[in-house]
JSON list of C-alpha atoms in Angstrom, two decimals:
[
{"chain": "A", "resi": 1, "resn": "UNK", "atom": "CA", "xyz": [95.39, 174.87, 29.47]},
{"chain": "A", "resi": 2, "resn": "UNK", "atom": "CA", "xyz": [97.73, 172.36, 29.87]},
{"chain": "A", "resi": 3, "resn": "UNK", "atom": "CA", "xyz": [95.35, 170.18, 31.98]},
{"chain": "A", "resi": 4, "resn": "UNK", "atom": "CA", "xyz": [92.60, 169.63, 28.48]},
{"chain": "A", "resi": 5, "resn": "UNK", "atom": "CA", "xyz": [96.64, 168.57, 26.76]},
{"chain": "A", "resi": 6, "resn": "UNK", "atom": "CA", "xyz": [96.08, 165.15, 26.39]},
{"chain": "A", "resi": 7, "resn": "UNK", "atom": "CA", "xyz": [98.56, 162.63, 25.33]},
{"chain": "A", "resi": 8, "resn": "UNK", "atom": "CA", "xyz": [98.22, 161.89, 21.06]},
{"chain": "A", "resi": 9, "resn": "UNK", "atom": "CA", "xyz": [97.92, 158.19, 20.35]},
{"chain": "A", "resi": 10, "resn": "UNK", "atom": "CA", "xyz": [99.70, 157.86, 17.15]},
{"chain": "A", "resi": 11, "resn": "UNK", "atom": "CA", "xyz": [98.42, 155.17, 15.03]},
{"chain": "A", "resi": 12, "resn": "UNK", "atom": "CA", "xyz": [100.14, 153.18, 12.43]},
{"chain": "A", "resi": 13, "resn": "UNK", "atom": "CA", "xyz": [100.93, 155.27, 8.76]},
{"chain": "A", "resi": 14, "resn": "UNK", "atom": "CA", "xyz": [99.74, 153.50, 5.81]},
{"chain": "A", "resi": 15, "resn": "UNK", "atom": "CA", "xyz": [102.28, 154.96, 3.72]},
{"chain": "A", "resi": 16, "resn": "UNK", "atom": "CA", "xyz": [104.25, 152.37, 2.10]},
{"chain": "A", "resi": 17, "resn": "UNK", "atom": "CA", "xyz": [107.87, 154.94, 1.20]},
{"chain": "A", "resi": 18, "resn": "UNK", "atom": "CA", "xyz": [109.08, 158.39, 2.59]},
{"chain": "A", "resi": 19, "resn": "UNK", "atom": "CA", "xyz": [108.63, 161.13, 0.79]},
{"chain": "A", "resi": 20, "resn": "UNK", "atom": "CA", "xyz": [110.66, 164.14, 1.15]},
{"chain": "A", "resi": 21, "resn": "UNK", "atom": "CA", "xyz": [110.03, 167.67, -0.56]},
{"chain": "A", "resi": 22, "resn": "UNK", "atom": "CA", "xyz": [111.27, 170.95, 0.52]},
{"chain": "A", "resi": 23, "resn": "UNK", "atom": "CA", "xyz": [109.35, 174.25, -1.10]},
{"chain": "A", "resi": 24, "resn": "UNK", "atom": "CA", "xyz": [109.76, 178.30, -0.42]},
{"chain": "A", "resi": 25, "resn": "UNK", "atom": "CA", "xyz": [112.34, 180.44, -1.58]},
{"chain": "A", "resi": 26, "resn": "UNK", "atom": "CA", "xyz": [115.78, 180.41, -0.95]},
{"chain": "A", "resi": 27, "resn": "UNK", "atom": "CA", "xyz": [115.75, 182.62, 1.86]},
{"chain": "A", "resi": 28, "resn": "UNK", "atom": "CA", "xyz": [112.23, 180.62, 4.15]},
{"chain": "A", "resi": 29, "resn": "UNK", "atom": "CA", "xyz": [113.14, 177.41, 2.30]},
{"chain": "A", "resi": 30, "resn": "UNK", "atom": "CA", "xyz": [111.05, 173.88, 4.15]},
{"chain": "A", "resi": 31, "resn": "UNK", "atom": "CA", "xyz": [110.71, 171.16, 4.54]},
{"chain": "A", "resi": 32, "resn": "UNK", "atom": "CA", "xyz": [108.21, 167.81, 4.77]},
{"chain": "A", "resi": 33, "resn": "UNK", "atom": "CA", "xyz": [108.78, 164.23, 5.31]},
{"chain": "A", "resi": 34, "resn": "UNK", "atom": "CA", "xyz": [106.71, 161.30, 5.42]},
{"chain": "A", "resi": 35, "resn": "UNK", "atom": "CA", "xyz": [106.60, 157.98, 5.39]},
{"chain": "A", "resi": 36, "resn": "UNK", "atom": "CA", "xyz": [106.89, 154.41, 7.40]},
{"chain": "A", "resi": 37, "resn": "UNK", "atom": "CA", "xyz": [110.87, 155.93, 8.60]},
{"chain": "A", "resi": 38, "resn": "UNK", "atom": "CA", "xyz": [111.21, 159.21, 8.04]},
{"chain": "A", "resi": 39, "resn": "UNK", "atom": "CA", "xyz": [114.66, 160.23, 8.63]},
{"chain": "A", "resi": 40, "resn": "UNK", "atom": "CA", "xyz": [116.97, 163.02, 7.84]},
{"chain": "A", "resi": 41, "resn": "UNK", "atom": "CA", "xyz": [119.47, 165.50, 8.56]},
{"chain": "A", "resi": 42, "resn": "UNK", "atom": "CA", "xyz": [118.96, 169.39, 7.59]},
{"chain": "A", "resi": 43, "resn": "UNK", "atom": "CA", "xyz": [120.21, 172.48, 7.47]},
{"chain": "A", "resi": 44, "resn": "UNK", "atom": "CA", "xyz": [117.17, 174.89, 6.39]},
{"chain": "A", "resi": 45, "resn": "UNK", "atom": "CA", "xyz": [116.40, 178.77, 6.64]},
{"chain": "A", "resi": 46, "resn": "UNK", "atom": "CA", "xyz": [112.43, 177.71, 7.18]},
{"chain": "A", "resi": 47, "resn": "UNK", "atom": "CA", "xyz": [110.63, 174.69, 8.79]},
{"chain": "A", "resi": 48, "resn": "UNK", "atom": "CA", "xyz": [111.18, 171.51, 8.99]},
{"chain": "A", "resi": 49, "resn": "UNK", "atom": "CA", "xyz": [107.66, 168.49, 9.15]},
{"chain": "A", "resi": 50, "resn": "UNK", "atom": "CA", "xyz": [108.22, 165.12, 9.53]},
{"chain": "A", "resi": 51, "resn": "UNK", "atom": "CA", "xyz": [105.61, 161.94, 10.05]},
{"chain": "A", "resi": 52, "resn": "UNK", "atom": "CA", "xyz": [105.80, 158.66, 10.58]},
{"chain": "A", "resi": 53, "resn": "UNK", "atom": "CA", "xyz": [105.82, 155.57, 12.21]},
{"chain": "A", "resi": 54, "resn": "UNK", "atom": "CA", "xyz": [109.56, 155.79, 13.39]},
{"chain": "A", "resi": 55, "resn": "UNK", "atom": "CA", "xyz": [110.75, 159.84, 12.98]},
{"chain": "A", "resi": 56, "resn": "UNK", "atom": "CA", "xyz": [114.24, 161.03, 13.17]},
{"chain": "A", "resi": 57, "resn": "UNK", "atom": "CA", "xyz": [115.22, 164.21, 12.86]},
{"chain": "A", "resi": 58, "resn": "UNK", "atom": "CA", "xyz": [118.61, 166.25, 13.27]},
{"chain": "A", "resi": 59, "resn": "UNK", "atom": "CA", "xyz": [119.78, 169.06, 12.21]},
{"chain": "A", "resi": 60, "resn": "UNK", "atom": "CA", "xyz": [119.26, 173.12, 12.51]},
{"chain": "A", "resi": 61, "resn": "UNK", "atom": "CA", "xyz": [116.28, 174.53, 11.39]},
{"chain": "A", "resi": 62, "resn": "UNK", "atom": "CA", "xyz": [115.61, 178.16, 11.25]},
{"chain": "A", "resi": 63, "resn": "UNK", "atom": "CA", "xyz": [111.67, 178.08, 11.85]},
{"chain": "A", "resi": 64, "resn": "UNK", "atom": "CA", "xyz": [109.67, 175.87, 13.81]},
{"chain": "A", "resi": 65, "resn": "UNK", "atom": "CA", "xyz": [110.40, 172.00, 13.82]},
{"chain": "A", "resi": 66, "resn": "UNK", "atom": "CA", "xyz": [107.09, 169.71, 14.19]},
{"chain": "A", "resi": 67, "resn": "UNK", "atom": "CA", "xyz": [107.72, 165.61, 14.40]},
{"chain": "A", "resi": 68, "resn": "UNK", "atom": "CA", "xyz": [105.03, 163.19, 15.34]},
{"chain": "A", "resi": 69, "resn": "UNK", "atom": "CA", "xyz": [106.16, 159.09, 15.19]},
{"chain": "A", "resi": 70, "resn": "UNK", "atom": "CA", "xyz": [105.22, 156.49, 17.12]},
{"chain": "A", "resi": 71, "resn": "UNK", "atom": "CA", "xyz": [109.16, 156.42, 18.06]},
{"chain": "A", "resi": 72, "resn": "UNK", "atom": "CA", "xyz": [110.77, 159.82, 17.63]},
{"chain": "A", "resi": 73, "resn": "UNK", "atom": "CA", "xyz": [114.36, 161.09, 18.24]},
{"chain": "A", "resi": 74, "resn": "UNK", "atom": "CA", "xyz": [114.99, 164.42, 17.09]},
{"chain": "A", "resi": 75, "resn": "UNK", "atom": "CA", "xyz": [118.57, 166.32, 18.30]},
{"chain": "A", "resi": 76, "resn": "UNK", "atom": "CA", "xyz": [117.92, 169.87, 16.98]},
{"chain": "A", "resi": 77, "resn": "UNK", "atom": "CA", "xyz": [118.40, 173.81, 16.83]},
{"chain": "A", "resi": 78, "resn": "UNK", "atom": "CA", "xyz": [115.35, 174.73, 16.30]},
{"chain": "A", "resi": 79, "resn": "UNK", "atom": "CA", "xyz": [115.42, 178.68, 15.40]},
{"chain": "A", "resi": 80, "resn": "UNK", "atom": "CA", "xyz": [111.01, 179.02, 16.44]},
{"chain": "A", "resi": 81, "resn": "UNK", "atom": "CA", "xyz": [108.96, 176.71, 18.30]},
{"chain": "A", "resi": 82, "resn": "UNK", "atom": "CA", "xyz": [108.64, 173.05, 18.58]},
{"chain": "A", "resi": 83, "resn": "UNK", "atom": "CA", "xyz": [105.88, 170.48, 18.04]},
{"chain": "A", "resi": 84, "resn": "UNK", "atom": "CA", "xyz": [106.37, 167.19, 19.24]},
{"chain": "A", "resi": 85, "resn": "UNK", "atom": "CA", "xyz": [103.98, 164.00, 19.88]},
{"chain": "A", "resi": 86, "resn": "UNK", "atom": "CA", "xyz": [104.80, 160.79, 20.23]},
{"chain": "A", "resi": 87, "resn": "UNK", "atom": "CA", "xyz": [104.26, 157.00, 22.00]},
{"chain": "A", "resi": 88, "resn": "UNK", "atom": "CA", "xyz": [108.45, 157.21, 22.92]},
{"chain": "A", "resi": 89, "resn": "UNK", "atom": "CA", "xyz": [109.76, 160.49, 22.31]},
{"chain": "A", "resi": 90, "resn": "UNK", "atom": "CA", "xyz": [113.49, 161.49, 22.91]},
{"chain": "A", "resi": 91, "resn": "UNK", "atom": "CA", "xyz": [114.77, 165.29, 21.93]},
{"chain": "A", "resi": 92, "resn": "UNK", "atom": "CA", "xyz": [117.29, 167.34, 22.09]},
{"chain": "A", "resi": 93, "resn": "UNK", "atom": "CA", "xyz": [119.22, 170.41, 21.53]},
{"chain": "A", "resi": 94, "resn": "UNK", "atom": "CA", "xyz": [117.69, 173.98, 21.63]},
{"chain": "A", "resi": 95, "resn": "UNK", "atom": "CA", "xyz": [114.45, 176.01, 21.06]},
{"chain": "A", "resi": 96, "resn": "UNK", "atom": "CA", "xyz": [114.61, 179.18, 20.41]},
{"chain": "A", "resi": 97, "resn": "UNK", "atom": "CA", "xyz": [110.59, 179.93, 21.11]},
{"chain": "A", "resi": 98, "resn": "UNK", "atom": "CA", "xyz": [107.83, 177.97, 22.86]},
{"chain": "A", "resi": 99, "resn": "UNK", "atom": "CA", "xyz": [107.74, 174.28, 22.48]},
{"chain": "A", "resi": 100, "resn": "UNK", "atom": "CA", "xyz": [104.87, 171.76, 23.19]},
{"chain": "A", "resi": 101, "resn": "UNK", "atom": "CA", "xyz": [105.44, 168.17, 24.21]},
{"chain": "A", "resi": 102, "resn": "UNK", "atom": "CA", "xyz": [103.05, 165.02, 24.47]},
{"chain": "A", "resi": 103, "resn": "UNK", "atom": "CA", "xyz": [104.34, 161.52, 24.84]},
{"chain": "A", "resi": 104, "resn": "UNK", "atom": "CA", "xyz": [103.87, 158.49, 26.36]},
{"chain": "A", "resi": 105, "resn": "UNK", "atom": "CA", "xyz": [106.81, 158.26, 27.48]},
{"chain": "A", "resi": 106, "resn": "UNK", "atom": "CA", "xyz": [109.31, 161.34, 26.76]},
{"chain": "A", "resi": 107, "resn": "UNK", "atom": "CA", "xyz": [112.54, 162.22, 28.08]},
{"chain": "A", "resi": 108, "resn": "UNK", "atom": "CA", "xyz": [113.79, 165.78, 26.96]},
{"chain": "A", "resi": 109, "resn": "UNK", "atom": "CA", "xyz": [117.54, 167.60, 27.71]},
{"chain": "A", "resi": 110, "resn": "UNK", "atom": "CA", "xyz": [117.07, 170.99, 26.13]},
{"chain": "A", "resi": 111, "resn": "UNK", "atom": "CA", "xyz": [117.25, 174.63, 26.11]},
{"chain": "A", "resi": 112, "resn": "UNK", "atom": "CA", "xyz": [114.46, 176.03, 25.83]},
{"chain": "A", "resi": 113, "resn": "UNK", "atom": "CA", "xyz": [113.90, 180.09, 25.86]},
{"chain": "A", "resi": 114, "resn": "UNK", "atom": "CA", "xyz": [109.76, 180.61, 25.80]},
{"chain": "A", "resi": 115, "resn": "UNK", "atom": "CA", "xyz": [107.06, 179.09, 27.25]},
{"chain": "A", "resi": 116, "resn": "UNK", "atom": "CA", "xyz": [107.11, 175.03, 27.88]},
{"chain": "A", "resi": 117, "resn": "UNK", "atom": "CA", "xyz": [104.35, 172.56, 27.80]},
{"chain": "A", "resi": 118, "resn": "UNK", "atom": "CA", "xyz": [104.58, 168.96, 28.38]},
{"chain": "A", "resi": 119, "resn": "UNK", "atom": "CA", "xyz": [102.20, 166.02, 28.89]},
{"chain": "A", "resi": 120, "resn": "UNK", "atom": "CA", "xyz": [103.39, 162.67, 29.23]},
{"chain": "A", "resi": 121, "resn": "UNK", "atom": "CA", "xyz": [102.43, 159.21, 31.17]},
{"chain": "A", "resi": 122, "resn": "UNK", "atom": "CA", "xyz": [106.20, 159.07, 31.80]},
{"chain": "A", "resi": 123, "resn": "UNK", "atom": "CA", "xyz": [109.21, 161.92, 31.80]},
{"chain": "A", "resi": 124, "resn": "UNK", "atom": "CA", "xyz": [112.81, 162.29, 32.08]},
{"chain": "A", "resi": 125, "resn": "UNK", "atom": "CA", "xyz": [113.07, 166.13, 31.98]},
{"chain": "A", "resi": 126, "resn": "UNK", "atom": "CA", "xyz": [116.92, 167.90, 32.06]},
{"chain": "A", "resi": 127, "resn": "UNK", "atom": "CA", "xyz": [118.60, 171.07, 29.90]},
{"chain": "A", "resi": 128, "resn": "UNK", "atom": "CA", "xyz": [117.65, 174.66, 31.25]},
{"chain": "A", "resi": 129, "resn": "UNK", "atom": "CA", "xyz": [114.08, 176.45, 31.16]},
{"chain": "A", "resi": 130, "resn": "UNK", "atom": "CA", "xyz": [114.39, 180.08, 30.61]},
{"chain": "A", "resi": 131, "resn": "UNK", "atom": "CA", "xyz": [110.58, 180.97, 30.64]},
{"chain": "A", "resi": 132, "resn": "UNK", "atom": "CA", "xyz": [107.57, 179.80, 32.56]},
{"chain": "A", "resi": 133, "resn": "UNK", "atom": "CA", "xyz": [106.99, 175.64, 32.49]},
{"chain": "A", "resi": 134, "resn": "UNK", "atom": "CA", "xyz": [103.99, 173.10, 32.65]},
{"chain": "A", "resi": 135, "resn": "UNK", "atom": "CA", "xyz": [103.53, 169.65, 32.85]},
{"chain": "A", "resi": 136, "resn": "UNK", "atom": "CA", "xyz": [100.88, 167.11, 33.57]},
{"chain": "A", "resi": 137, "resn": "UNK", "atom": "CA", "xyz": [102.66, 163.50, 33.79]},
{"chain": "A", "resi": 138, "resn": "UNK", "atom": "CA", "xyz": [102.23, 160.25, 36.04]},
{"chain": "A", "resi": 139, "resn": "UNK", "atom": "CA", "xyz": [105.38, 159.63, 36.72]},
{"chain": "A", "resi": 140, "resn": "UNK", "atom": "CA", "xyz": [108.46, 161.88, 36.52]},
{"chain": "A", "resi": 141, "resn": "UNK", "atom": "CA", "xyz": [112.14, 163.35, 37.33]},
{"chain": "A", "resi": 142, "resn": "UNK", "atom": "CA", "xyz": [112.88, 166.93, 37.23]},
{"chain": "A", "resi": 143, "resn": "UNK", "atom": "CA", "xyz": [116.36, 168.05, 36.43]},
{"chain": "A", "resi": 144, "resn": "UNK", "atom": "CA", "xyz": [117.97, 170.38, 35.23]},
{"chain": "A", "resi": 145, "resn": "UNK", "atom": "CA", "xyz": [117.21, 174.40, 35.25]},
{"chain": "A", "resi": 146, "resn": "UNK", "atom": "CA", "xyz": [113.65, 176.60, 35.90]},
{"chain": "A", "resi": 147, "resn": "UNK", "atom": "CA", "xyz": [114.36, 180.38, 35.81]},
{"chain": "A", "resi": 148, "resn": "UNK", "atom": "CA", "xyz": [110.20, 181.19, 35.78]},
{"chain": "A", "resi": 149, "resn": "UNK", "atom": "CA", "xyz": [107.61, 179.28, 37.18]},
{"chain": "A", "resi": 150, "resn": "UNK", "atom": "CA", "xyz": [107.58, 175.85, 37.09]},
{"chain": "A", "resi": 151, "resn": "UNK", "atom": "CA", "xyz": [104.06, 174.23, 37.38]},
{"chain": "A", "resi": 152, "resn": "UNK", "atom": "CA", "xyz": [103.14, 170.39, 37.83]},
{"chain": "A", "resi": 153, "resn": "UNK", "atom": "CA", "xyz": [99.99, 168.89, 38.05]},
{"chain": "A", "resi": 154, "resn": "UNK", "atom": "CA", "xyz": [100.13, 164.40, 38.71]},
{"chain": "A", "resi": 155, "resn": "UNK", "atom": "CA", "xyz": [98.38, 162.66, 36.62]},
{"chain": "A", "resi": 156, "resn": "UNK", "atom": "CA", "xyz": [97.30, 159.37, 36.99]},
{"chain": "A", "resi": 157, "resn": "UNK", "atom": "CA", "xyz": [94.63, 156.88, 36.32]},
{"chain": "A", "resi": 158, "resn": "UNK", "atom": "CA", "xyz": [93.98, 155.87, 39.78]},
{"chain": "A", "resi": 159, "resn": "UNK", "atom": "CA", "xyz": [96.10, 158.17, 41.78]},
{"chain": "A", "resi": 160, "resn": "UNK", "atom": "CA", "xyz": [98.10, 161.73, 40.87]},
{"chain": "A", "resi": 161, "resn": "UNK", "atom": "CA", "xyz": [101.70, 160.44, 40.30]},
{"chain": "A", "resi": 162, "resn": "UNK", "atom": "CA", "xyz": [105.04, 160.03, 41.77]},
{"chain": "A", "resi": 163, "resn": "UNK", "atom": "CA", "xyz": [107.92, 163.00, 41.44]},
{"chain": "A", "resi": 164, "resn": "UNK", "atom": "CA", "xyz": [111.10, 163.23, 41.89]},
{"chain": "A", "resi": 165, "resn": "UNK", "atom": "CA", "xyz": [113.09, 166.68, 42.25]},
{"chain": "A", "resi": 166, "resn": "UNK", "atom": "CA", "xyz": [116.40, 167.16, 41.94]},
{"chain": "A", "resi": 167, "resn": "UNK", "atom": "CA", "xyz": [116.87, 170.55, 39.04]},
{"chain": "A", "resi": 168, "resn": "UNK", "atom": "CA", "xyz": [117.30, 174.36, 39.97]},
{"chain": "A", "resi": 169, "resn": "UNK", "atom": "CA", "xyz": [113.72, 175.78, 40.37]},
{"chain": "A", "resi": 170, "resn": "UNK", "atom": "CA", "xyz": [114.12, 179.82, 40.55]},
{"chain": "A", "resi": 171, "resn": "UNK", "atom": "CA", "xyz": [111.06, 181.07, 39.76]},
{"chain": "A", "resi": 172, "resn": "UNK", "atom": "CA", "xyz": [108.84, 179.75, 41.76]},
{"chain": "A", "resi": 173, "resn": "UNK", "atom": "CA", "xyz": [105.94, 177.45, 41.56]},
{"chain": "A", "resi": 174, "resn": "UNK", "atom": "CA", "xyz": [103.15, 175.62, 42.22]},
{"chain": "A", "resi": 175, "resn": "UNK", "atom": "CA", "xyz": [103.51, 171.93, 42.73]},
{"chain": "A", "resi": 176, "resn": "UNK", "atom": "CA", "xyz": [101.02, 168.65, 43.00]},
{"chain": "A", "resi": 177, "resn": "UNK", "atom": "CA", "xyz": [101.69, 164.92, 43.19]},
{"chain": "A", "resi": 178, "resn": "UNK", "atom": "CA", "xyz": [100.84, 162.04, 45.19]},
{"chain": "A", "resi": 179, "resn": "UNK", "atom": "CA", "xyz": [104.75, 161.63, 46.42]},
{"chain": "A", "resi": 180, "resn": "UNK", "atom": "CA", "xyz": [106.78, 163.91, 45.76]},
{"chain": "A", "resi": 181, "resn": "UNK", "atom": "CA", "xyz": [111.03, 163.18, 47.08]},
{"chain": "A", "resi": 182, "resn": "UNK", "atom": "CA", "xyz": [113.02, 166.20, 46.74]},
{"chain": "A", "resi": 183, "resn": "UNK", "atom": "CA", "xyz": [115.99, 164.79, 46.79]},
{"chain": "A", "resi": 184, "resn": "UNK", "atom": "CA", "xyz": [119.73, 167.00, 48.08]},
{"chain": "A", "resi": 185, "resn": "UNK", "atom": "CA", "xyz": [120.69, 168.46, 44.82]},
{"chain": "A", "resi": 186, "resn": "UNK", "atom": "CA", "xyz": [117.25, 170.24, 44.28]},
{"chain": "A", "resi": 187, "resn": "UNK", "atom": "CA", "xyz": [117.29, 174.13, 44.55]},
{"chain": "A", "resi": 188, "resn": "UNK", "atom": "CA", "xyz": [114.34, 176.15, 45.00]},
{"chain": "A", "resi": 189, "resn": "UNK", "atom": "CA", "xyz": [114.09, 180.55, 45.20]},
{"chain": "A", "resi": 190, "resn": "UNK", "atom": "CA", "xyz": [110.77, 182.52, 45.06]},
{"chain": "A", "resi": 191, "resn": "UNK", "atom": "CA", "xyz": [107.16, 180.90, 45.99]},
{"chain": "A", "resi": 192, "resn": "UNK", "atom": "CA", "xyz": [105.90, 177.82, 46.21]},
{"chain": "A", "resi": 193, "resn": "UNK", "atom": "CA", "xyz": [103.04, 175.77, 46.73]},
{"chain": "A", "resi": 194, "resn": "UNK", "atom": "CA", "xyz": [103.29, 172.14, 47.46]},
{"chain": "A", "resi": 195, "resn": "UNK", "atom": "CA", "xyz": [100.36, 169.59, 47.06]},
{"chain": "A", "resi": 196, "resn": "UNK", "atom": "CA", "xyz": [101.19, 165.87, 48.08]},
{"chain": "A", "resi": 197, "resn": "UNK", "atom": "CA", "xyz": [99.62, 163.22, 50.43]},
{"chain": "A", "resi": 198, "resn": "UNK", "atom": "CA", "xyz": [102.69, 163.47, 52.34]},
{"chain": "A", "resi": 199, "resn": "UNK", "atom": "CA", "xyz": [104.80, 166.61, 52.90]},
{"chain": "A", "resi": 200, "resn": "UNK", "atom": "CA", "xyz": [108.00, 166.78, 50.94]},
{"chain": "A", "resi": 201, "resn": "UNK", "atom": "CA", "xyz": [111.17, 166.07, 52.97]},
{"chain": "A", "resi": 202, "resn": "UNK", "atom": "CA", "xyz": [113.18, 168.90, 51.63]},
{"chain": "A", "resi": 203, "resn": "UNK", "atom": "CA", "xyz": [110.50, 171.42, 50.97]},
{"chain": "A", "resi": 204, "resn": "UNK", "atom": "CA", "xyz": [111.77, 175.21, 51.20]},
{"chain": "A", "resi": 205, "resn": "UNK", "atom": "CA", "xyz": [110.74, 176.02, 55.08]},
{"chain": "A", "resi": 206, "resn": "UNK", "atom": "CA", "xyz": [108.47, 179.02, 52.77]},
{"chain": "A", "resi": 207, "resn": "UNK", "atom": "CA", "xyz": [106.67, 177.05, 51.01]},
{"chain": "A", "resi": 208, "resn": "UNK", "atom": "CA", "xyz": [102.73, 176.59, 51.62]},
{"chain": "A", "resi": 209, "resn": "UNK", "atom": "CA", "xyz": [101.69, 172.56, 51.88]},
{"chain": "A", "resi": 210, "resn": "UNK", "atom": "CA", "xyz": [98.42, 171.13, 51.04]},
{"chain": "A", "resi": 211, "resn": "UNK", "atom": "CA", "xyz": [97.51, 167.98, 52.27]},
{"chain": "A", "resi": 212, "resn": "UNK", "atom": "CA", "xyz": [95.73, 165.96, 49.48]},
{"chain": "A", "resi": 213, "resn": "UNK", "atom": "CA", "xyz": [94.18, 163.84, 51.86]},
{"chain": "A", "resi": 214, "resn": "UNK", "atom": "CA", "xyz": [93.74, 161.16, 49.36]},
{"chain": "A", "resi": 215, "resn": "UNK", "atom": "CA", "xyz": [92.63, 163.38, 46.50]},
{"chain": "A", "resi": 216, "resn": "UNK", "atom": "CA", "xyz": [93.69, 163.60, 42.73]},
{"chain": "A", "resi": 217, "resn": "UNK", "atom": "CA", "xyz": [95.92, 166.75, 41.79]},
{"chain": "A", "resi": 218, "resn": "UNK", "atom": "CA", "xyz": [92.71, 167.69, 38.95]},
{"chain": "A", "resi": 219, "resn": "UNK", "atom": "CA", "xyz": [90.16, 167.90, 41.63]},
{"chain": "A", "resi": 220, "resn": "UNK", "atom": "CA", "xyz": [92.23, 170.13, 44.01]},
{"chain": "A", "resi": 221, "resn": "UNK", "atom": "CA", "xyz": [90.46, 173.17, 44.69]},
{"chain": "A", "resi": 222, "resn": "UNK", "atom": "CA", "xyz": [92.47, 175.92, 46.08]},
{"chain": "A", "resi": 223, "resn": "UNK", "atom": "CA", "xyz": [93.32, 179.44, 45.86]},
{"chain": "A", "resi": 224, "resn": "UNK", "atom": "CA", "xyz": [96.95, 179.65, 46.57]},
{"chain": "A", "resi": 225, "resn": "UNK", "atom": "CA", "xyz": [97.58, 176.33, 43.81]},
{"chain": "A", "resi": 226, "resn": "UNK", "atom": "CA", "xyz": [95.16, 177.81, 41.20]},
{"chain": "A", "resi": 227, "resn": "UNK", "atom": "CA", "xyz": [96.11, 180.98, 40.58]},
{"chain": "A", "resi": 228, "resn": "UNK", "atom": "CA", "xyz": [99.88, 180.92, 40.76]},
{"chain": "A", "resi": 229, "resn": "UNK", "atom": "CA", "xyz": [101.55, 182.64, 38.73]}
]
């Protein structure tokens, strides 16, 4: 469950120099890179793994991509799954499989075919998510297109966050945050449940609204919300 996914805090690495290696047969060649600064542009038929204080991973990876660091930037086309964690993280590109992202501050602009899970303190999300999406964030600006179910749980130390919705949500969803702003560009199709301290302006007329009444999202008990999807 996404609500059990904690934001990963990345500690300083003690590797003094970057190491890089490739392994496996030519038809499934994988790469690993680690160091204080781990930066590569790769074109591999297997998996790729990058770790360091500063990580830059670009290129084409036919298999899975795993990146972790204090500062992570990646512009990649991933043929498998994406796993990304960092204090500051930016990912652009495509993911043919699932994506799991955890960061203090995250900016994602991508096309993701599979299941997307994101945990962040601050999040900006754009692109096209073709599979189900689950997000836990304290402050988020959501753009882009969402073809399957979209679930958002606000997270915050003393409240359940601020959320701006400016995308196309075409597969229904369950959305909970203390404050929800729906912009004029937002579009909704399917069955939705909204939970907030104040009924959001621009909410679909067919959507169900739940008054949080000062509760935090993780304390919300409501069958329509918990059982959504």
